[in-house]
Amino acid sequence: MPTLKSILNKQYILASASPRRAGLLKQLGFKFVSVESKADEMEIPDNDPVHSVRHNSVLKSRTVASLFKKEIV
């Protein structure tokens, strides 16, 4: 089982340019680089905001992950 130290010592990629998200990760002690996704956000026709947010977050993280094959996004 991974230890907290081993988790915090890894390098992560934050697929977001959000200063708030970056600040939260810094407060928790994570080492990361922020990479803004160029993916176009979509509004889901069913008008479910939770579904839209989930869909767009997966889209953005997959777009950034395609650029960083060995890192944790």
N, CA, C and O atoms as a GROMACS GRO file, in nm:
protein
  292
    1MET      N    1   0.084  -0.118   0.000
    1MET     CA    2   0.000   0.000   0.000
    1MET      C    3   0.089   0.125   0.000
    1MET      O    4   0.183   0.133   0.079
    2PRO      N    5   0.059   0.222  -0.088
    2PRO     CA    6   0.143   0.342  -0.095
    2PRO      C    7   0.132   0.425   0.034
    2PRO      O    8   0.026   0.432   0.096
    3THR      N    9   0.242   0.486   0.070
    3THR     CA   10   0.241   0.575   0.186
    3THR      C   11   0.209   0.717   0.141
    3THR      O   12   0.219   0.748   0.022
    4LEU      N   13   0.170   0.801   0.235
    4LEU     CA   14   0.142   0.941   0.202
    4LEU      C   15   0.266   1.007   0.142
    4LEU      O   16   0.255   1.085   0.048
    5LYS      N   17   0.382   0.976   0.198
    5LYS     CA   18   0.507   1.033   0.147
    5LYS      C   19   0.530   0.992   0.002
    5LYS      O   20   0.569   1.076  -0.080
    6SER      N   21   0.508   0.866  -0.031
    6SER     CA   22   0.530   0.821  -0.169
    6SER      C   23   0.430   0.885  -0.265
    6SER      O   24   0.464   0.911  -0.381
    7ILE      N   25   0.310   0.911  -0.218
    7ILE     CA   26   0.208   0.976  -0.302
    7ILE      C   27   0.246   1.122  -0.327
    7ILE      O   28   0.236   1.170  -0.439
    8LEU      N   29   0.291   1.191  -0.222
    8LEU     CA   30   0.325   1.332  -0.235
    8LEU      C   31   0.455   1.354  -0.311
    8LEU      O   32   0.476   1.463  -0.364
    9ASN      N   33   0.541   1.254  -0.319
    9ASN     CA   34   0.668   1.268  -0.389
    9ASN      C   35   0.658   1.247  -0.539
    9ASN      O   36   0.756   1.268  -0.611
   10LYS      N   37   0.543   1.206  -0.588
   10LYS     CA   38   0.526   1.188  -0.732
   10LYS      C   39   0.497   1.321  -0.799
   10LYS      O   40   0.447   1.414  -0.736
   11GLN      N   41   0.529   1.329  -0.928
   11GLN     CA   42   0.499   1.448  -1.006
   11GLN      C   43   0.365   1.428  -1.077
   11GLN      O   44   0.344   1.325  -1.142
   12TYR      N   45   0.276   1.523  -1.063
   12TYR     CA   46   0.144   1.515  -1.123
   12TYR      C   47   0.125   1.625  -1.226
   12TYR      O   48   0.196   1.726  -1.225
   13ILE      N   49   0.030   1.604  -1.316
   13ILE     CA   50  -0.011   1.705  -1.413
   13ILE      C   51  -0.154   1.743  -1.379
   13ILE      O   52  -0.243   1.659  -1.377
   14LEU      N   53  -0.176   1.872  -1.352
   14LEU     CA   54  -0.310   1.924  -1.328
   14LEU      C   55  -0.364   1.972  -1.462
   14LEU      O   56  -0.311   2.068  -1.519
   15ALA      N   57  -0.467   1.907  -1.512
   15ALA     CA   58  -0.525   1.942  -1.643
   15ALA      C   59  -0.623   2.058  -1.626
   15ALA      O   60  -0.741   2.046  -1.658
   16SER      N   61  -0.571   2.169  -1.576
   16SER     CA   62  -0.655   2.285  -1.547
   16SER      C   63  -0.567   2.407  -1.528
   16SER      O   64  -0.454   2.397  -1.480
   17ALA      N   65  -0.619   2.522  -1.566
   17ALA     CA   66  -0.550   2.649  -1.541
   17ALA      C   67  -0.612   2.720  -1.421
   17ALA      O   68  -0.582   2.837  -1.396
   18SER      N   69  -0.697   2.652  -1.348
   18SER     CA   70  -0.768   2.711  -1.235
   18SER      C   71  -0.674   2.741  -1.118
   18SER      O   72  -0.613   2.650  -1.063
   19PRO      N   73  -0.662   2.868  -1.081
   19PRO     CA   74  -0.579   2.901  -0.965
   19PRO      C   75  -0.631   2.837  -0.836
   19PRO      O   76  -0.553   2.803  -0.747
   20ARG      N   77  -0.761   2.821  -0.827
   20ARG     CA   78  -0.821   2.760  -0.707
   20ARG      C   79  -0.779   2.614  -0.694
   20ARG      O   80  -0.738   2.570  -0.586
   21ARG      N   81  -0.788   2.538  -0.803
   21ARG     CA   82  -0.746   2.397  -0.799
   21ARG      C   83  -0.597   2.385  -0.768
   21ARG      O   84  -0.556   2.301  -0.688
   22ALA      N   85  -0.516   2.471  -0.831
   22ALA     CA   86  -0.372   2.468  -0.805
   22ALA      C   87  -0.344   2.500  -0.658
   22ALA      O   88  -0.259   2.437  -0.596
   23GLY      N   89  -0.415   2.598  -0.604
   23GLY     CA   90  -0.396   2.634  -0.464
   23GLY      C   91  -0.430   2.522  -0.369
   23GLY      O   92  -0.360   2.499  -0.270
   24LEU      N   93  -0.538   2.451  -0.399
   24LEU     CA   94  -0.577   2.338  -0.314
   24LEU      C   95  -0.471   2.228  -0.316
   24LEU      O   96  -0.437   2.173  -0.211
   25LEU      N   97  -0.419   2.196  -0.434
   25LEU     CA   98  -0.316   2.092  -0.443
   25LEU      C   99  -0.188   2.135  -0.371
   25LEU      O  100  -0.124   2.054  -0.305
   26LYS      N  101  -0.153   2.263  -0.383
   26LYS     CA  102  -0.034   2.313  -0.311
   26LYS      C  103  -0.053   2.301  -0.160
   26LYS      O  104   0.039   2.260  -0.089
   27GLN      N  105  -0.171   2.337  -0.112
   27GLN     CA  106  -0.198   2.327   0.032
   27GLN      C  107  -0.186   2.184   0.081
   27GLN      O  108  -0.145   2.160   0.194
   28LEU      N  109  -0.222   2.089  -0.004
   28LEU     CA  110  -0.214   1.948   0.033
   28LEU      C  111  -0.073   1.891   0.019
   28LEU      O  112  -0.046   1.780   0.065
   29GLY      N  113   0.018   1.966  -0.044
   29GLY     CA  114   0.156   1.924  -0.054
   29GLY      C  115   0.192   1.849  -0.181
   29GLY      O  116   0.299   1.788  -0.188
   30PHE      N  117   0.106   1.851  -0.282
   30PHE     CA  118   0.134   1.781  -0.407
   30PHE      C  119   0.232   1.859  -0.494
   30PHE      O  120   0.231   1.982  -0.496
   31LYS      N  121   0.318   1.785  -0.566
   31LYS     CA  122   0.407   1.843  -0.667
   31LYS      C  123   0.334   1.827  -0.800
   31LYS      O  124   0.296   1.716  -0.838
   32PHE      N  125   0.315   1.937  -0.872
   32PHE     CA  126   0.241   1.928  -0.997
   32PHE      C  127   0.277   2.042  -1.091
   32PHE      O  128   0.336   2.143  -1.051
   33VAL      N  129   0.240   2.023  -1.216
   33VAL     CA  130   0.251   2.125  -1.319
   33VAL      C  131   0.111   2.144  -1.374
   33VAL      O  132   0.042   2.046  -1.402
   34SER      N  133   0.070   2.269  -1.391
   34SER     CA  134  -0.062   2.297  -1.449
   34SER      C  135  -0.050   2.306  -1.600
   34SER      O  136   0.036   2.375  -1.653
   35VAL      N  137  -0.137   2.234  -1.668
   35VAL     CA  138  -0.143   2.238  -1.814
   35VAL      C  139  -0.287   2.264  -1.853
   35VAL      O  140  -0.376   2.184  -1.823
   36GLU      N  141  -0.310   2.376  -1.920
   36GLU     CA  142  -0.446   2.410  -1.962
   36GLU      C  143  -0.485   2.325  -2.081
   36GLU      O  144  -0.411   2.314  -2.178
   37SER      N  145  -0.601   2.264  -2.072
   37SER     CA  146  -0.653   2.184  -2.182
   37SER      C  147  -0.709   2.276  -2.288
   37SER      O  148  -0.773   2.377  -2.257
   38LYS      N  149  -0.686   2.241  -2.413
   38LYS     CA  150  -0.741   2.319  -2.524
   38LYS      C  151  -0.872   2.257  -2.574
   38LYS      O  152  -0.923   2.295  -2.679
   39ALA      N  153  -0.924   2.162  -2.500
   39ALA     CA  154  -1.049   2.095  -2.539
   39ALA      C  155  -1.165   2.194  -2.532
   39ALA      O  156  -1.172   2.276  -2.440
   40ASP      N  157  -1.255   2.185  -2.627
   40ASP     CA  158  -1.374   2.269  -2.628
   40ASP      C  159  -1.479   2.210  -2.535
   40ASP      O  160  -1.521   2.095  -2.552
   41GLU      N  161  -1.520   2.288  -2.437
   41GLU     CA  162  -1.624   2.241  -2.346
   41GLU      C  163  -1.756   2.229  -2.420
   41GLU      O  164  -1.784   2.304  -2.514
   42MET      N  165  -1.835   2.133  -2.377
   42MET     CA  166  -1.965   2.109  -2.440
   42MET      C  167  -2.074   2.121  -2.335
   42MET      O  168  -2.056   2.085  -2.219
   43GLU      N  169  -2.188   2.173  -2.377
   43GLU     CA  170  -2.304   2.172  -2.290
   43GLU      C  171  -2.387   2.051  -2.329
   43GLU      O  172  -2.424   2.035  -2.445
   44ILE      N  173  -2.416   1.967  -2.234
   44ILE     CA  174  -2.488   1.843  -2.259
   44ILE      C  175  -2.637   1.874  -2.274
   44ILE      O  176  -2.693   1.945  -2.190
   45PRO      N  177  -2.700   1.823  -2.379
   45PRO     CA  178  -2.841   1.856  -2.407
   45PRO      C  179  -2.940   1.823  -2.295
   45PRO      O  180  -3.048   1.883  -2.291
   46ASP      N  181  -2.908   1.732  -2.205
   46ASP     CA  182  -3.007   1.695  -2.103
   46ASP      C  183  -3.018   1.798  -1.990
   46ASP      O  184  -3.097   1.780  -1.897
   47ASN      N  185  -2.940   1.907  -1.998
   47ASN     CA  186  -2.944   2.016  -1.900
   47ASN      C  187  -2.910   1.974  -1.758
   47ASN      O  188  -2.946   2.043  -1.662
   48ASP      N  189  -2.842   1.863  -1.742
   48ASP     CA  190  -2.800   1.818  -1.610
   48ASP      C  191  -2.661   1.876  -1.583
   48ASP      O  192  -2.564   1.831  -1.644
   49PRO      N  193  -2.649   1.974  -1.494
   49PRO     CA  194  -2.519   2.038  -1.472
   49PRO      C  195  -2.412   1.941  -1.421
   49PRO      O  196  -2.295   1.956  -1.456
   50VAL      N  197  -2.450   1.844  -1.340
   50VAL     CA  198  -2.352   1.746  -1.291
   50VAL      C  199  -2.298   1.665  -1.407
   50VAL      O  200  -2.177   1.640  -1.415
   51HIS      N  201  -2.384   1.623  -1.496
   51HIS     CA  202  -2.343   1.546  -1.614
   51HIS      C  203  -2.250   1.630  -1.702
   51HIS      O  204  -2.149   1.580  -1.751
   52SER      N  205  -2.284   1.758  -1.722
   52SER     CA  206  -2.201   1.847  -1.805
   52SER      C  207  -2.062   1.865  -1.744
   52SER      O  208  -1.962   1.858  -1.815
   53VAL      N  209  -2.056   1.890  -1.614
   53VAL     CA  210  -1.927   1.910  -1.547
   53VAL      C  211  -1.843   1.784  -1.554
   53VAL      O  212  -1.723   1.789  -1.584
   54ARG      N  213  -1.904   1.670  -1.528
   54ARG     CA  214  -1.832   1.542  -1.532
   54ARG      C  215  -1.779   1.516  -1.673
   54ARG      O  216  -1.663   1.479  -1.691
   55HIS      N  217  -1.864   1.535  -1.773
   55HIS     CA  218  -1.825   1.512  -1.912
   55HIS      C  219  -1.706   1.600  -1.951
   55HIS      O  220  -1.608   1.552  -2.008
   56ASN      N  221  -1.715   1.730  -1.919
   56ASN     CA  222  -1.609   1.822  -1.957
   56ASN      C  223  -1.480   1.798  -1.881
   56ASN      O  224  -1.372   1.816  -1.938
   57SER      N  225  -1.487   1.757  -1.757
   57SER     CA  226  -1.365   1.729  -1.682
   57SER      C  227  -1.293   1.606  -1.738
   57SER      O  228  -1.170   1.604  -1.746
   58VAL      N  229  -1.369   1.505  -1.777
   58VAL     CA  230  -1.309   1.386  -1.839
   58VAL      C  231  -1.248   1.424  -1.975
   58VAL      O  232  -1.138   1.380  -2.007
   59LEU      N  233  -1.320   1.503  -2.052
   59LEU     CA  234  -1.270   1.546  -2.183
   59LEU      C  235  -1.138   1.622  -2.168
   59LEU      O  236  -1.043   1.595  -2.242
   60LYS      N  237  -1.132   1.714  -2.075
   60LYS     CA  238  -1.010   1.793  -2.053
   60LYS      C  239  -0.894   1.706  -2.005
   60LYS      O  240  -0.782   1.719  -2.054
   61SER      N  241  -0.921   1.619  -1.910
   61SER     CA  242  -0.812   1.536  -1.857
   61SER      C  243  -0.761   1.438  -1.962
   61SER      O  244  -0.640   1.412  -1.968
   62ARG      N  245  -0.848   1.384  -2.044
   62ARG     CA  246  -0.803   1.293  -2.151
   62ARG      C  247  -0.721   1.368  -2.256
   62ARG      O  248  -0.623   1.314  -2.308
   63THR      N  249  -0.761   1.491  -2.286
   63THR     CA  250  -0.686   1.571  -2.384
   63THR      C  251  -0.544   1.596  -2.334
   63THR      O  252  -0.448   1.581  -2.409
   64VAL      N  253  -0.531   1.635  -2.208
   64VAL     CA  254  -0.398   1.661  -2.151
   64VAL      C  255  -0.321   1.530  -2.136
   64VAL      O  256  -0.201   1.526  -2.161
   65ALA      N  257  -0.388   1.424  -2.094
   65ALA     CA  258  -0.321   1.295  -2.076
   65ALA      C  259  -0.262   1.243  -2.206
   65ALA      O  260  -0.163   1.170  -2.205
   66SER      N  261  -0.323   1.278  -2.318
   66SER     CA  262  -0.269   1.233  -2.447
   66SER      C  263  -0.133   1.296  -2.476
   66SER      O  264  -0.057   1.244  -2.558
   67LEU      N  265  -0.102   1.406  -2.410
   67LEU     CA  266   0.027   1.473  -2.428
   67LEU      C  267   0.133   1.423  -2.330
   67LEU      O  268   0.253   1.438  -2.355
   68PHE      N  269   0.090   1.363  -2.221
   68PHE     CA  270   0.179   1.317  -2.115
   68PHE      C  271   0.154   1.169  -2.089
   68PHE      O  272   0.073   1.133  -2.004
   69LYS      N  273   0.222   1.085  -2.163
   69LYS     CA  274   0.195   0.941  -2.159
   69LYS      C  275   0.239   0.874  -2.028
   69LYS      O  276   0.177   0.777  -1.985
   70LYS      N  277   0.345   0.924  -1.965
   70LYS     CA  278   0.401   0.856  -1.848
   70LYS      C  279   0.368   0.925  -1.716
   70LYS      O  280   0.395   0.870  -1.609
   71GLU      N  281   0.312   1.044  -1.721
   71GLU     CA  282   0.282   1.118  -1.600
   71GLU      C  283   0.142   1.086  -1.549
   71GLU      O  284   0.061   1.026  -1.620
   72ILE      N  285   0.115   1.126  -1.428
   72ILE     CA  286  -0.017   1.108  -1.368
   72ILE      C  287  -0.095   1.237  -1.387
   72ILE      O  288  -0.057   1.342  -1.337
   73VAL      N  289  -0.206   1.228  -1.460
   73VAL     CA  290  -0.289   1.346  -1.490
   73VAL      C  291  -0.412   1.340  -1.402
   73VAL      O  292  -0.496   1.430  -1.410
   0.00000   0.00000   0.00000
